[in-house]
Tab-separated table of C-alpha atoms in Angstrom:
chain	number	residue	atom	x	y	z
A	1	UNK	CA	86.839	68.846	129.017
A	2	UNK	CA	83.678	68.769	127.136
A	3	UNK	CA	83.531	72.618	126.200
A	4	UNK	CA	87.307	72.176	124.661
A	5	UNK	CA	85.729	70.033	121.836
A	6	UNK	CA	83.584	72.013	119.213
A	7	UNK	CA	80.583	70.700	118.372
A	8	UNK	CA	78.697	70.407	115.138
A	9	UNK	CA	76.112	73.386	114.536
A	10	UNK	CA	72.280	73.076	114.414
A	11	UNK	CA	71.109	71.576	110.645
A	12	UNK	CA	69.536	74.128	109.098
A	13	UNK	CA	68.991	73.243	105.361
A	14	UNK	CA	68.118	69.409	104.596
A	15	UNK	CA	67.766	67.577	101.040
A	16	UNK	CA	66.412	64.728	101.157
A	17	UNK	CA	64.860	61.547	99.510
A	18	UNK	CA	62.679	59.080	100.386
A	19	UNK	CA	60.162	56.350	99.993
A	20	UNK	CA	58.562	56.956	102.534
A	21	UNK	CA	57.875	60.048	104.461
A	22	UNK	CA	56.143	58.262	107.601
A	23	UNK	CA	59.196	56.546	108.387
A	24	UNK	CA	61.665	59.028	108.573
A	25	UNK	CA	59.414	61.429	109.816
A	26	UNK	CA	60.528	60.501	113.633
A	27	UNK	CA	64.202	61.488	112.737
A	28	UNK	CA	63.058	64.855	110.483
A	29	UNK	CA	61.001	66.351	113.914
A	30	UNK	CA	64.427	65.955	116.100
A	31	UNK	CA	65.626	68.316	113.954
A	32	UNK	CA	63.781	71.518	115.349
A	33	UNK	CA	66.619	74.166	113.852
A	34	UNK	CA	66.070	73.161	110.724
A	35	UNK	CA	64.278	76.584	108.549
A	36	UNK	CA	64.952	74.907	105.278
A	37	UNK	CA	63.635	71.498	103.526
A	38	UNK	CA	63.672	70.375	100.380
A	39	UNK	CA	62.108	66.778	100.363
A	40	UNK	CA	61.483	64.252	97.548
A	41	UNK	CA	59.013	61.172	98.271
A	42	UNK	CA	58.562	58.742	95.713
A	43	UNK	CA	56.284	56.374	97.588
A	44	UNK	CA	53.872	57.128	100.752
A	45	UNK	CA	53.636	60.643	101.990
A	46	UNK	CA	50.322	59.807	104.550
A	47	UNK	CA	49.119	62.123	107.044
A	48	UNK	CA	51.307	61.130	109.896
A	49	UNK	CA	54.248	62.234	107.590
A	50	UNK	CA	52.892	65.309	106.625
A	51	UNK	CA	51.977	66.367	110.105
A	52	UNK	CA	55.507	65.711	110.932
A	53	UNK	CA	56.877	68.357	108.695
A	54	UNK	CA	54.188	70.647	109.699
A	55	UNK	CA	55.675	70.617	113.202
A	56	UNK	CA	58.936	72.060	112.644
A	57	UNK	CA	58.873	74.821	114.581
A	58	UNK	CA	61.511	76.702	112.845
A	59	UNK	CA	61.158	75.784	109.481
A	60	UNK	CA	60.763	79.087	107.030
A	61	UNK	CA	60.871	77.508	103.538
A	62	UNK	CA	59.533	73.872	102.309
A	63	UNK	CA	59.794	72.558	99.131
A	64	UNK	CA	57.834	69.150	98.698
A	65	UNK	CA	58.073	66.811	95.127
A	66	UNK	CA	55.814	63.797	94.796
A	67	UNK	CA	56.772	61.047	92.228
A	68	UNK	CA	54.757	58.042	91.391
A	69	UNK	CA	56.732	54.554	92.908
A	70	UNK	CA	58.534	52.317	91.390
A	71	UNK	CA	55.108	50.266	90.268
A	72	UNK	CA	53.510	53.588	89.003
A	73	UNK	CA	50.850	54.004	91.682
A	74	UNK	CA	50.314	57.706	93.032
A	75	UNK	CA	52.911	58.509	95.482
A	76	UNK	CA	50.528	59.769	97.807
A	77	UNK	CA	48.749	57.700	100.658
A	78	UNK	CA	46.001	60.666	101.211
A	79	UNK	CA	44.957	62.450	97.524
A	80	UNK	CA	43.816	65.483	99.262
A	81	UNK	CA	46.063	66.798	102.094
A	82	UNK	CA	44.516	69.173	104.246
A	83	UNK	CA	47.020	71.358	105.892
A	84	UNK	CA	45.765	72.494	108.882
A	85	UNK	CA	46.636	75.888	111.533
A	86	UNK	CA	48.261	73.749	113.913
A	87	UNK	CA	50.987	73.108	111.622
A	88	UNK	CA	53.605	75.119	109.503
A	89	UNK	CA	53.213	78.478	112.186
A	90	UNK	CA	56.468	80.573	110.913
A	91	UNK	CA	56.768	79.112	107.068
A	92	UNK	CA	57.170	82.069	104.675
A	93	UNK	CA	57.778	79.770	101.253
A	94	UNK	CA	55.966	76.667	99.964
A	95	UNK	CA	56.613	74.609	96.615
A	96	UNK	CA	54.548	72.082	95.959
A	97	UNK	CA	55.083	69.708	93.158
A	98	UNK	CA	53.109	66.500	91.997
A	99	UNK	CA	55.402	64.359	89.272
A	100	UNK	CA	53.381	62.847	87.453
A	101	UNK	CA	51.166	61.572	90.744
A	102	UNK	CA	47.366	62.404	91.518
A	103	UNK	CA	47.299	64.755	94.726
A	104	UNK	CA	45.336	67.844	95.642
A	105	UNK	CA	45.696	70.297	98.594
A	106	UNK	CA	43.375	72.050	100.894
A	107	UNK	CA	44.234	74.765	103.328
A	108	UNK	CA	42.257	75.253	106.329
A	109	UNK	CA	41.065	78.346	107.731
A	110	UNK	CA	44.302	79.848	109.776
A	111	UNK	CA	46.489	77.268	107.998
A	112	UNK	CA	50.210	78.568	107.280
A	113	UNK	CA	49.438	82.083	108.797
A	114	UNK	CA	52.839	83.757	107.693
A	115	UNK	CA	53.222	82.364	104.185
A	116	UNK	CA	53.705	84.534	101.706
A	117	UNK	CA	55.319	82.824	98.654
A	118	UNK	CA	53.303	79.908	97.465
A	119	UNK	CA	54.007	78.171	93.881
A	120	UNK	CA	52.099	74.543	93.312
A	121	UNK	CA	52.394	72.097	90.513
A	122	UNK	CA	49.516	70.279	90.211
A	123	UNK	CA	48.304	67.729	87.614
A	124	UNK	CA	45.527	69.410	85.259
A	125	UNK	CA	44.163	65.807	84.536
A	126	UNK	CA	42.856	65.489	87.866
A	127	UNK	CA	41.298	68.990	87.918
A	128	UNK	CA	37.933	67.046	88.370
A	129	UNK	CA	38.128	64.186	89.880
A	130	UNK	CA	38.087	65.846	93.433
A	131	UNK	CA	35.158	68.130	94.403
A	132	UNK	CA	35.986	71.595	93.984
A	133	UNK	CA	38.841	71.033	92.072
A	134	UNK	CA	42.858	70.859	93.061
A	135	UNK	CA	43.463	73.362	95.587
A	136	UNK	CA	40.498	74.359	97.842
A	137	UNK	CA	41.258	77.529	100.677
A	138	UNK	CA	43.562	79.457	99.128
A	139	UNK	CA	41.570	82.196	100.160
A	140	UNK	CA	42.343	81.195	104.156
A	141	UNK	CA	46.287	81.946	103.276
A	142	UNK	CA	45.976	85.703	104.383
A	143	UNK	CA	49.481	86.718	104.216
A	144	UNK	CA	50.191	86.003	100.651
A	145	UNK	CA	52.029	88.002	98.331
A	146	UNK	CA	53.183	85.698	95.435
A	147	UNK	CA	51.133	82.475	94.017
A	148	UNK	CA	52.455	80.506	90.543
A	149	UNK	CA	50.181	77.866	89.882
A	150	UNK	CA	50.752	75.895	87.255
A	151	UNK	CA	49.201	72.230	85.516
């Protein structure tokens, strides 16, 4: 009887927004044929979120946009995310946009080993208040072929 009723197919795509990324982070990892994300936090993105999304073991493209909250503090729980290899194994495309919020990245040696595509939006007035600057290991990304960086 079962196999007589269709069933829905695997998400692929997802747009979503939130407040916070840590709590709907459990729901987001169930979905593990998901290859494209487009995600929009205006409140806490912290680590545990972050690693969340960096376990998705199909996911190809990943478009993240921080916004300040409702109260105008940074809508980042961690200024500096460090992505790390464990994480983000098959994603080709990353967009990574700070609205108006103070954030920096850093990738770690081996980090996001198939990326090739990487555009980031970064606020130029916090160019120095993090040592070495906004985006530290952009040499480790090895596969690149495109970077837009813009402030």
């Amino acid at each position: 009887m079962s196999s007589c009723v269709p069933t829905s197919p695997p998400l692929r795509k997802l747009v979503l927004n939130t407040r916070d990324l840590n709590r709907v982070g459990p729901q987001i990892s169930s979905l593990v044929n998901l290859t494209r994300l487009r995600i929009r936090v205006s409140g806490e993105a912290g680590k545990e979120g972050i690693n969340i999304l960096a376990s998705l073991p199909m996911l190809l493209s990943l478009t993240v946009g921080l916004f300040n909250d409702k109260d105008g503090d940074s809508g980042i729980v961690y200024p500096r995310n460090a992505i790390n290899p464990q994480g983000f194994q098959r994603l080709l495309k990353f967009h990574f946009r700070c609205y108006w919020c103070d954030a920096a990245l850093e990738f770690e040696p081996g980090a996001m080993p198939k990326l090739e595509r990487l555009k980031l939006h970064l606020m130029a007035r916090c160019q120095f208040k993090w040592e070495g600057g906004l985006v530290l290991g952009l040499q480790n990304l090895a596969g690149l072929k495109h970077v837009d960086v813009s402030q």
